Coordinates of C-alpha atoms and ligand atoms in Angstrom, one line a residue:
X266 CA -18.1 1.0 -12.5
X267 CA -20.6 -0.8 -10.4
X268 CA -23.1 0.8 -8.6
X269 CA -23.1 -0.7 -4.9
X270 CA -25.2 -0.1 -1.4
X271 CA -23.5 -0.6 1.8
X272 CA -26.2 -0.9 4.3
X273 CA -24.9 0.0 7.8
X274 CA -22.1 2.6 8.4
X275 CA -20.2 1.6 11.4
X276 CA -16.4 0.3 11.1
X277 CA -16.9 -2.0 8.1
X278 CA -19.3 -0.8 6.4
X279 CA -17.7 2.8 6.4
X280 CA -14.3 1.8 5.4
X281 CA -15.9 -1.0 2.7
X282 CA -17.9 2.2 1.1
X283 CA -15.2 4.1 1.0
X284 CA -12.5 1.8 -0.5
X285 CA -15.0 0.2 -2.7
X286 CA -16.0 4.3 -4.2
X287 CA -12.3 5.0 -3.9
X288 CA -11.8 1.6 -7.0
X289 CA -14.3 3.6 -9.0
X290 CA -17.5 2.5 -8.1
X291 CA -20.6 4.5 -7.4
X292 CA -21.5 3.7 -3.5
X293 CA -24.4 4.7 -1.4
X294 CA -24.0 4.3 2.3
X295 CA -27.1 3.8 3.9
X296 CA -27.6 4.4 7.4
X297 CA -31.0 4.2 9.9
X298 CA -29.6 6.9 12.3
X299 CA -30.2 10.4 10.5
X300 CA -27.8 12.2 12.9
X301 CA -25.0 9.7 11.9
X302 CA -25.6 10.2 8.1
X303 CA -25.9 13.5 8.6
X304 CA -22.3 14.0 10.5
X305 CA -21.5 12.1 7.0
X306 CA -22.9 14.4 4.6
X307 CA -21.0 17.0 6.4
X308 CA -17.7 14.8 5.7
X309 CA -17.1 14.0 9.5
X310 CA -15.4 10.9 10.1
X311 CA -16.8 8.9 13.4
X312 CA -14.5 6.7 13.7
X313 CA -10.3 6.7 13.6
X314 CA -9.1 5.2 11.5
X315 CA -5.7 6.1 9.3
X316 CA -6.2 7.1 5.9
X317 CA -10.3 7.2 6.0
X318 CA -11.0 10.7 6.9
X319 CA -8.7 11.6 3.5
X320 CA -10.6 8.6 1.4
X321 CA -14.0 10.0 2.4
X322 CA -13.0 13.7 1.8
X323 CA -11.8 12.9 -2.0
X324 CA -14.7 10.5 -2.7
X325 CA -16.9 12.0 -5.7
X326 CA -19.2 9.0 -5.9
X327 CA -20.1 8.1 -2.6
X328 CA -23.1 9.5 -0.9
X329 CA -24.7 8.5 2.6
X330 CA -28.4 8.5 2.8
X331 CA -31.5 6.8 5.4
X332 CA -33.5 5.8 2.2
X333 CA -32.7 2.5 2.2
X334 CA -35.4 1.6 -0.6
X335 CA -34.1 3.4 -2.8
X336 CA -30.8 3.0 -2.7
X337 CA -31.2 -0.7 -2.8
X338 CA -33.1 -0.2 -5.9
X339 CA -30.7 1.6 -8.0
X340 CA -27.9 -0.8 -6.9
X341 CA -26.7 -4.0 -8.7
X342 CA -24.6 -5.1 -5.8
X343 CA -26.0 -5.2 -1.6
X344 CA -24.0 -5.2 0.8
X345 CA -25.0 -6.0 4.4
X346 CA -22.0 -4.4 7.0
X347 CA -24.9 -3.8 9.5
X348 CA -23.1 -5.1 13.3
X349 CA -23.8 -8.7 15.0
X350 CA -23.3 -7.8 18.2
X351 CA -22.7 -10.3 20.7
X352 CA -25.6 -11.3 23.4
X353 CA -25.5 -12.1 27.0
X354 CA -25.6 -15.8 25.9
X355 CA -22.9 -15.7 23.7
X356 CA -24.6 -15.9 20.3
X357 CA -24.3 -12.7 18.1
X358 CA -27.3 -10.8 17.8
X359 CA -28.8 -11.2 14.6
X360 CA -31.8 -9.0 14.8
X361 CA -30.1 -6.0 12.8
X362 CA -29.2 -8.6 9.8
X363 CA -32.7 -9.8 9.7
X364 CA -34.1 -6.6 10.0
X365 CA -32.3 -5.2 7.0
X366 CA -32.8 -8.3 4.9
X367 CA -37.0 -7.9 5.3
X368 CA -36.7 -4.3 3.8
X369 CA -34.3 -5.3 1.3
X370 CA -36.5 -8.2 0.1
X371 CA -38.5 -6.4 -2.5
X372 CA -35.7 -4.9 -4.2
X373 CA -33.2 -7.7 -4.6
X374 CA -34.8 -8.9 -8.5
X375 CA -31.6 -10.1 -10.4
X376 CA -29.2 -8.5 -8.1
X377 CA -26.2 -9.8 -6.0
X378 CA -26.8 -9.5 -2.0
X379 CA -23.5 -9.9 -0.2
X380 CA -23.0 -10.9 3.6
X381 CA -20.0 -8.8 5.2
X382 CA -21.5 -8.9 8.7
X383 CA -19.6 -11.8 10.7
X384 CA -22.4 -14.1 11.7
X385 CA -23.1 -18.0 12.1
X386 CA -23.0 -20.4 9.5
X387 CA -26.1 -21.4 11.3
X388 CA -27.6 -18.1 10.4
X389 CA -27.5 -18.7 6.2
X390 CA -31.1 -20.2 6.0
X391 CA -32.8 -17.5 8.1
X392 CA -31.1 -15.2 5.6
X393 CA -32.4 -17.0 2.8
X394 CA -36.0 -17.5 4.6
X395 CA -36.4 -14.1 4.8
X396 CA -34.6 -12.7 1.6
X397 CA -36.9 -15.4 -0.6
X398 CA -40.1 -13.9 0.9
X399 CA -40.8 -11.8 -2.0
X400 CA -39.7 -15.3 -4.6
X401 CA -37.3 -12.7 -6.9
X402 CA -34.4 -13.9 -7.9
X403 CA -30.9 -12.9 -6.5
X404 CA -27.6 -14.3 -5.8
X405 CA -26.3 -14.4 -2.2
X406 CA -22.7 -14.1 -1.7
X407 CA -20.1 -14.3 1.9
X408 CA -17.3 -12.0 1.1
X409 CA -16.4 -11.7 4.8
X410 CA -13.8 -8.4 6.3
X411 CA -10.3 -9.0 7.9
X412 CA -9.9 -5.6 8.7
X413 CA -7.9 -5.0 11.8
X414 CA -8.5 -1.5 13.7
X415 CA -6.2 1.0 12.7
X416 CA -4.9 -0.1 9.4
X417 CA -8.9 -0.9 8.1
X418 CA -8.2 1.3 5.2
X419 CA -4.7 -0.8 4.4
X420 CA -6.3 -4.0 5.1
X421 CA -9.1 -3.7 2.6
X422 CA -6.9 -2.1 0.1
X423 CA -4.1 -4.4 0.7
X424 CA -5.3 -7.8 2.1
X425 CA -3.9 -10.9 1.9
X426 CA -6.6 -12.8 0.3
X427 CA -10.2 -11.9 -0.5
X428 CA -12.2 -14.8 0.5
X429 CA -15.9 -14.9 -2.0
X430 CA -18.2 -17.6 -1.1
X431 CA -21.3 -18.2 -3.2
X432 CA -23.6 -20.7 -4.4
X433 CA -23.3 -19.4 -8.3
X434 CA -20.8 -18.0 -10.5
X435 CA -23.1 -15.2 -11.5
X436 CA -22.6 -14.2 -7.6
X437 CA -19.4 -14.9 -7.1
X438 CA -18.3 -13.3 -11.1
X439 CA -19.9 -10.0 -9.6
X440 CA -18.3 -9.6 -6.5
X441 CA -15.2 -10.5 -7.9
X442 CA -15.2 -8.2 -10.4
X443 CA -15.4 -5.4 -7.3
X444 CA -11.8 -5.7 -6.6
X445 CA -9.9 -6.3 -9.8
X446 CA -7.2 -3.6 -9.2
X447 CA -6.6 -5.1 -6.3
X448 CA -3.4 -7.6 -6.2
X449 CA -4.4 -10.4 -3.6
X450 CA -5.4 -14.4 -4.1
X451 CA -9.0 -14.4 -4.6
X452 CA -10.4 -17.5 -2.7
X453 CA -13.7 -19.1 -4.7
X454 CA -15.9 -21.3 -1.8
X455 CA -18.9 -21.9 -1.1
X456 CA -20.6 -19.8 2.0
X457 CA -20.4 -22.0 4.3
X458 CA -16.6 -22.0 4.3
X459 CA -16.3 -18.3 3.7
X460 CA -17.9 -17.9 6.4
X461 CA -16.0 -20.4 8.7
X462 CA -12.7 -19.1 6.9
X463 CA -13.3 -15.6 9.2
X464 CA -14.2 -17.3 12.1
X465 CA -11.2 -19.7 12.2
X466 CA -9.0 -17.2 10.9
X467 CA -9.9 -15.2 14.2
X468 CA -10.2 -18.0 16.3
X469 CA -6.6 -19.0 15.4
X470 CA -5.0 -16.2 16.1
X471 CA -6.8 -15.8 19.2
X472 CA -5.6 -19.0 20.3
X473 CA -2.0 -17.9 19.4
X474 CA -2.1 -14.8 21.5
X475 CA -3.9 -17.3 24.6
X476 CA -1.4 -19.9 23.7
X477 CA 1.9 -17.3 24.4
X478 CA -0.5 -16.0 27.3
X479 CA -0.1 -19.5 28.8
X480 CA 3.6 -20.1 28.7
X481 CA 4.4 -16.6 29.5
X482 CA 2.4 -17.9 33.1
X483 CA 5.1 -21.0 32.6
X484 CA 8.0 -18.5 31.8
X485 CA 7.1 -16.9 35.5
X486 CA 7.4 -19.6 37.4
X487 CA 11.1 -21.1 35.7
X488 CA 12.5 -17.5 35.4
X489 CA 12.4 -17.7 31.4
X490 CA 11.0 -14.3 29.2
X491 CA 8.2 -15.2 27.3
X492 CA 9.7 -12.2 24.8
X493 CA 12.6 -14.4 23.7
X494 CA 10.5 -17.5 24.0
X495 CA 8.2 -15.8 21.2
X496 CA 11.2 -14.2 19.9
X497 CA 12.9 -17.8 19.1
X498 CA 9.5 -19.7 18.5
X499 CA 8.5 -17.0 15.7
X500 CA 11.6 -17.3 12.9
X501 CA 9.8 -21.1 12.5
X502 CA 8.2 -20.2 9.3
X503 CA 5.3 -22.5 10.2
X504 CA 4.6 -20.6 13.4
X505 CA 5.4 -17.1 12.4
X506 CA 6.5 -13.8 14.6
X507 CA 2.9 -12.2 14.4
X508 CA 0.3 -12.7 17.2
X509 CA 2.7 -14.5 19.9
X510 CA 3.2 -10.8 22.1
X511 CA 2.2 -11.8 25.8
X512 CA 0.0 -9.4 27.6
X513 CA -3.0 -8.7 29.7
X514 CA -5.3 -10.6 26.7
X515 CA -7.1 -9.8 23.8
X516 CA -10.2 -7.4 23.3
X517 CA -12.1 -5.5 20.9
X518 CA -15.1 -6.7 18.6
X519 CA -14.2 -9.4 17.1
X520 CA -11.7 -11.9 18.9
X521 CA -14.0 -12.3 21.9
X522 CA -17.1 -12.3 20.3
X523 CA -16.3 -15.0 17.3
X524 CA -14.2 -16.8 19.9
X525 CA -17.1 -17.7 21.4
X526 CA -20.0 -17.6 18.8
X527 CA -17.7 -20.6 17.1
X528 CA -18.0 -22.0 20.3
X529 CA -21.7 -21.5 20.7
X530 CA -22.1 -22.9 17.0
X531 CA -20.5 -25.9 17.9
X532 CA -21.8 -27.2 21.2
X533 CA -25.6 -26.2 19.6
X534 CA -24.3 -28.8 17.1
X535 CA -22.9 -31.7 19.3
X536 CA -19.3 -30.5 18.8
X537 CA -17.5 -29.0 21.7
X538 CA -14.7 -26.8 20.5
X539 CA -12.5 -27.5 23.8
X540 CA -9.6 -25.4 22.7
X541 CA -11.2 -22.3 22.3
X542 CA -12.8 -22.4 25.7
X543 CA -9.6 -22.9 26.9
X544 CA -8.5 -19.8 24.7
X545 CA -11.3 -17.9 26.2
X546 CA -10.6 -18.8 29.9
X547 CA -7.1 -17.6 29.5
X548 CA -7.7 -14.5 28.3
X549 CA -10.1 -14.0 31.1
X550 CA -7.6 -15.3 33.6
X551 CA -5.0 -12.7 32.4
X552 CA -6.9 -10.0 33.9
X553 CA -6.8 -11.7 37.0
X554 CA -3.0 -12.5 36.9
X555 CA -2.7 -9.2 36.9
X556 CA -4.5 -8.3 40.0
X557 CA -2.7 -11.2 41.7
X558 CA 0.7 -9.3 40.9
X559 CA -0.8 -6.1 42.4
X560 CA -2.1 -8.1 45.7
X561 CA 1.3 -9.9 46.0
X562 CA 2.9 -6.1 46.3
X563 CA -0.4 -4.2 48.1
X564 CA -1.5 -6.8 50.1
X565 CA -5.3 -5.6 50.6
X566 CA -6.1 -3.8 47.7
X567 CA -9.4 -2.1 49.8
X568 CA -8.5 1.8 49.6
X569 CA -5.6 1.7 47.3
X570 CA -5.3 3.7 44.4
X571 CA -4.2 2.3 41.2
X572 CA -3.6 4.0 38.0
X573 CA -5.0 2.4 34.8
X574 CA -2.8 3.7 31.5
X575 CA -4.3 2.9 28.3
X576 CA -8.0 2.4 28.2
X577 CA -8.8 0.9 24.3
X578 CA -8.7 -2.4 23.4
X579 CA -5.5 -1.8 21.4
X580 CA -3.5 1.2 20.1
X581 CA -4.1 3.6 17.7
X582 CA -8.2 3.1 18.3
X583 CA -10.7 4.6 20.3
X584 CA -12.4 1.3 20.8
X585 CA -13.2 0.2 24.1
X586 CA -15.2 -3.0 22.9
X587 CA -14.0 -6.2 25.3
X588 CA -10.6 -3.8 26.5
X589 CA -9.3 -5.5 29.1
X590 CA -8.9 -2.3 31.0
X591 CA -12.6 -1.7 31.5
X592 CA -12.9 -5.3 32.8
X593 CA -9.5 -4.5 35.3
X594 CA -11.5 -1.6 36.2
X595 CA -14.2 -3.4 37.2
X596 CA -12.6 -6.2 39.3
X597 CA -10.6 -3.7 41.5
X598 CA -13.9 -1.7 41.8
X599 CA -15.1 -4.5 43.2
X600 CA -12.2 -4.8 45.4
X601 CA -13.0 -0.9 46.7
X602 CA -9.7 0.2 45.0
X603 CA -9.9 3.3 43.9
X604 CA -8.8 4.1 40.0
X605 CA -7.7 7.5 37.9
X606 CA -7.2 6.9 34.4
X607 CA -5.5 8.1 31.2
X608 CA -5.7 7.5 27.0
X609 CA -4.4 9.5 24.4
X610 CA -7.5 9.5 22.3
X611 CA -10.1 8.7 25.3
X612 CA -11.3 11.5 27.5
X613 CA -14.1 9.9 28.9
X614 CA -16.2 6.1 30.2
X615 CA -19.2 6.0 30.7
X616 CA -20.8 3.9 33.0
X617 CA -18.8 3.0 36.7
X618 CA -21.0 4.8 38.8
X619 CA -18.3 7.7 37.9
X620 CA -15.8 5.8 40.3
X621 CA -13.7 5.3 36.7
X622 CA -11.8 8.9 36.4
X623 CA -10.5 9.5 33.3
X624 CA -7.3 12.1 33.5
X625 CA -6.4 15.2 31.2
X626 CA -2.8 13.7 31.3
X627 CA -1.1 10.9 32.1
X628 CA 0.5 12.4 35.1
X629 CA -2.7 13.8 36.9
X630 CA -3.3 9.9 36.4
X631 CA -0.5 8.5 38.6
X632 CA -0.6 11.6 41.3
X633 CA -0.6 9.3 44.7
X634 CA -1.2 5.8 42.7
X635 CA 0.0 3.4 45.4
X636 CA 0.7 1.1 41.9
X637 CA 0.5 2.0 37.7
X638 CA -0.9 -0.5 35.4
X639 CA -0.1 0.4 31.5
X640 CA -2.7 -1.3 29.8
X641 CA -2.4 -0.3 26.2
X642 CA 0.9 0.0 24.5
X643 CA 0.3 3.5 23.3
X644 CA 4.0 4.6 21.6
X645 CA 3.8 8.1 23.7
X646 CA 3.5 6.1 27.1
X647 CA 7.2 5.0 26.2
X648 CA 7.9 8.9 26.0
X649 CA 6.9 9.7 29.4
X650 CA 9.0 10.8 32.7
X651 CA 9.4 8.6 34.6
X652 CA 11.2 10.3 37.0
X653 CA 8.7 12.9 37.4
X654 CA 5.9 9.8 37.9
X655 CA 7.9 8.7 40.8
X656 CA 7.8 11.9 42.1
X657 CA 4.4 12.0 42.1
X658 CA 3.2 8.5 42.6
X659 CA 2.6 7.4 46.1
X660 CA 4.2 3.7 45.1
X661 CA 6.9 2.6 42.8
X662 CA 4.9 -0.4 41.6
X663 CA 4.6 -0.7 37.9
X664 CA 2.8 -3.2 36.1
X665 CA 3.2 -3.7 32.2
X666 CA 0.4 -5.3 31.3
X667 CA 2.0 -5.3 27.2
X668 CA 5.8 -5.8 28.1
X669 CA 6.3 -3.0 25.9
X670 CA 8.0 -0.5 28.7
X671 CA 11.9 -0.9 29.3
X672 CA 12.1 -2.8 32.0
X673 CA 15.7 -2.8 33.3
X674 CA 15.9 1.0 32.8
X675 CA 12.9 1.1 35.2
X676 CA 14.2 -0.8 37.6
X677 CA 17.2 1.6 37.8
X678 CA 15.1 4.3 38.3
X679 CA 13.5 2.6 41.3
X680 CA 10.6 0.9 40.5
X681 CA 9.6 -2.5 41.0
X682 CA 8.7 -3.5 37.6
X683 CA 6.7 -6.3 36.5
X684 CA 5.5 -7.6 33.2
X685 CA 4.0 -10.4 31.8
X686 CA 5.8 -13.5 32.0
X687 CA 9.5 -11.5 32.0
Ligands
UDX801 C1 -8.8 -8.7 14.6 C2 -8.1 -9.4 13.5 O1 -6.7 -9.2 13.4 C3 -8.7 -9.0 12.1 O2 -8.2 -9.7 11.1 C4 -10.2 -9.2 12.2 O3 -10.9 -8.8 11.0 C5 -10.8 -8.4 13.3 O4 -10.2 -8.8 14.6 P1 -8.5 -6.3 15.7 O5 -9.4 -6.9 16.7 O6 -8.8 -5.0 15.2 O7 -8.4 -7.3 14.5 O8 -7.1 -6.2 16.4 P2 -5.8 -7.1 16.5 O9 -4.7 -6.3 16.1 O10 -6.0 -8.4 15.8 O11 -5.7 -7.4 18.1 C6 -6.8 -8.0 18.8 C7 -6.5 -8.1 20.2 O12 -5.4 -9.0 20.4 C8 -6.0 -6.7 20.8 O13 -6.5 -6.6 22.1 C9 -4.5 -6.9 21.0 O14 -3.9 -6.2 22.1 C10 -4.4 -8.4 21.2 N1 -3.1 -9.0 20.8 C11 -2.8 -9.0 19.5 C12 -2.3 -9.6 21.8 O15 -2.6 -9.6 23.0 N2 -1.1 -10.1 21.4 C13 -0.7 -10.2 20.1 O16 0.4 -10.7 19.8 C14 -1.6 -9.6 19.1

């Protein structure tokens, strides 16, 4: 048993705590905000995620505290999960890494500090700068997170490689020796590369979903559907099935943002990563695609009413991070449409002047929508009525923004159906 200290309790660091107590190690989880470690203490679980609420009930050795002195002190292994937000310029804001590494610096003497916080390779020797301030001696280690939202707990549990970068083996050899029950490749780098290995890995499959984005634009216009295109492209073992659904693009708090720090990174060293713009202009273009659909059936969008389905970035999340139905809502704001909305697990957005009306039920939603926009491809959106929506819905315009809806079966019901490039 190790004893470890998770600074920052948000998505990663939560879910790292708790897996990492849950392989017998004595965690302390130390947060800045009292109310958020109090909630903690009290064994509520902020954020949804399968399979954490149960890990955190169960947990005998895993305690959340604001003393982050001493909890660093009576730890052998650091861990920084604290969030690197991205800024208006597109670099991730560091501030919360640095600030955390000052008050750690005086209790780091022959410990292990460990990076899980996605943040530039450009970053490391500011890290160091100020971790070295107080001369003791420590090993730093990169063990980055590929945790995507909604199966965290299985990602971390289960992943399919656990990527350690470190400049010694003392470093590496203790971080390592976190996760020996767990059966996945263990991948020994440097930093440097660990680091890079999360930001390609995103990057990549960012570009796959911007790639399928682009010829499902291609499929429209030569009456092909993307879905068998991706369908047929994905048993090529080299390309693969995952990552290739068409759709309204990619959001949340990680594609976006390392998308474009990588970017950032590369044109502040003379090396323009062309592709991912280009993966980053698509996605932003999707949004708009689909508010050309809706004009080529409205006309003038000024005074309509469109219903937005599915608000998060994704399903199975509450995270509206980059969803790209906060950014449709803001284009046909813009356009004077006006918008009700509905999500399963959100009741409420703030911000949009209250122009963005978030619904008790779908159906309250689409009451008088002169078009429906699904969004997210929540499983219960498959469920509904549809009979009773055309009832009630001014239009019979239906745009699915994740070509997850049946399509033909719609049409037979009366609806003009669109997707995205099917
Ligand atoms: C992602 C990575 O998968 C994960 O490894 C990393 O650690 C964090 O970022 P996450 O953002 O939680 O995880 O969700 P993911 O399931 O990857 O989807 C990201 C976005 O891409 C979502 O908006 C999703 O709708 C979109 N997407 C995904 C597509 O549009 N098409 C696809 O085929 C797959």
């Amino acid at each position: 048993m190790t004893e470890i200290c998770i600074i920052g309790t948000g998505y990663v660091g939560l879910v790292t705590g708790a897996c990492l107590e849950h392989l017998r190690h004595k965690v302390a989880c130390v947060d800045k905000h009292k109310s958020k470690v109090a909630e903690l203490r009290q064994g509520n679980c902020p954020i949804h995620e399968q399979g954490l609420e149960r890990l955190l009930q169960k947990a005998q050795k895993l305690e959340f505290t604001t003393n982050l002195k001493q909890a660093a002190s009576q730890s052998e292994i650091i861990f920084i999960c604290v969030g690197t937000p991205e800024k208006e310029d597109g670099d991730a804001d560091l501030s919360h890494v640095f600030e955390v590494c000052e008050q750690i610096s005086a209790h780091i003497d022959g410990k292990t500090v460990v990076i899980k916080s996605t943040l530039p390779i450009t970053a490391i020797p500011d890290v160091r700068k100020i971790l070295d301030s107080n001369s003791l001696s420590y090993d730093l280690v990169s063990n980055p997170e590929f945790l995507s939202q909604g199966t965290a707990v299985k990602d971390f549990l289960e992943p399919d490689r656990i990527v350690i970068g470190s400049d010694s083996d003392k470093g590496f050899d203790s971080v390592a020796s976190l996760f020996q029950e767990i059966d996945a490749p263990v991948i020994k780098t440097d930093i440097a590369s660990a680091i890079m290995i999360k930001y390609a890995s995103n990057a990549f499959l960012a570009t796959k979903v911007s790639f399928v984005n682009s010829i499902a634009r291609l499929c429209e216009k030569v009456g092909a559907n993307i879905n068998d295109v991706a369908n047929g492209m994905g048993y090529d073992k080299r390309i693969g099935k995952l990552f290739l659904k068409a759709g309204v693009g990619f959001g949340g708090s990680c594609f976006p943002k390392d998308t474009r720090a990588l970017v950032k990174t590369g044109s502040k060293l003379g090396v323009e990563l062309e592709i991912l713009k280009a993966v980053d202009g698509v996605n932003t273009f999707q949004r708009q695609l689909v508010i050309e659909k809706l004009k080529r059936h409205l006309g003038d969008l000024d005074g309509k009413q469109v219903s937005l389905l599915g608000l998060s970035y994704k399903p199975g999340t509450d995270d509206l991070r980059e969803a790209p139905a906060l950014y449709l809502a803001r284009d046909l704001l813009n356009l004077n449409t006006r918008i009700n909305a509905f999500d399963p697990i959100i009741k409420q957005v703030d911000g949009f002047d209250g122009k963005l009306a978030v619904k008790e039920e779908a159906y309250q939603a689409v009451k008088d929508a002169d078009a429906i926009i699904f969004v997210t491809e929540h499983p219960e959106f498959s469920l509904l009525d549809f009979a009773r929506i055309k009832e009630l819905a001014k239009g019979n315009i239906i745009i699915d923004g994740r070509n997850f809806l049946n399509g033909s079966k719609l049409k037979e019901a009366g609806f003009i159906y669109e997707g995205i490039g099917i």
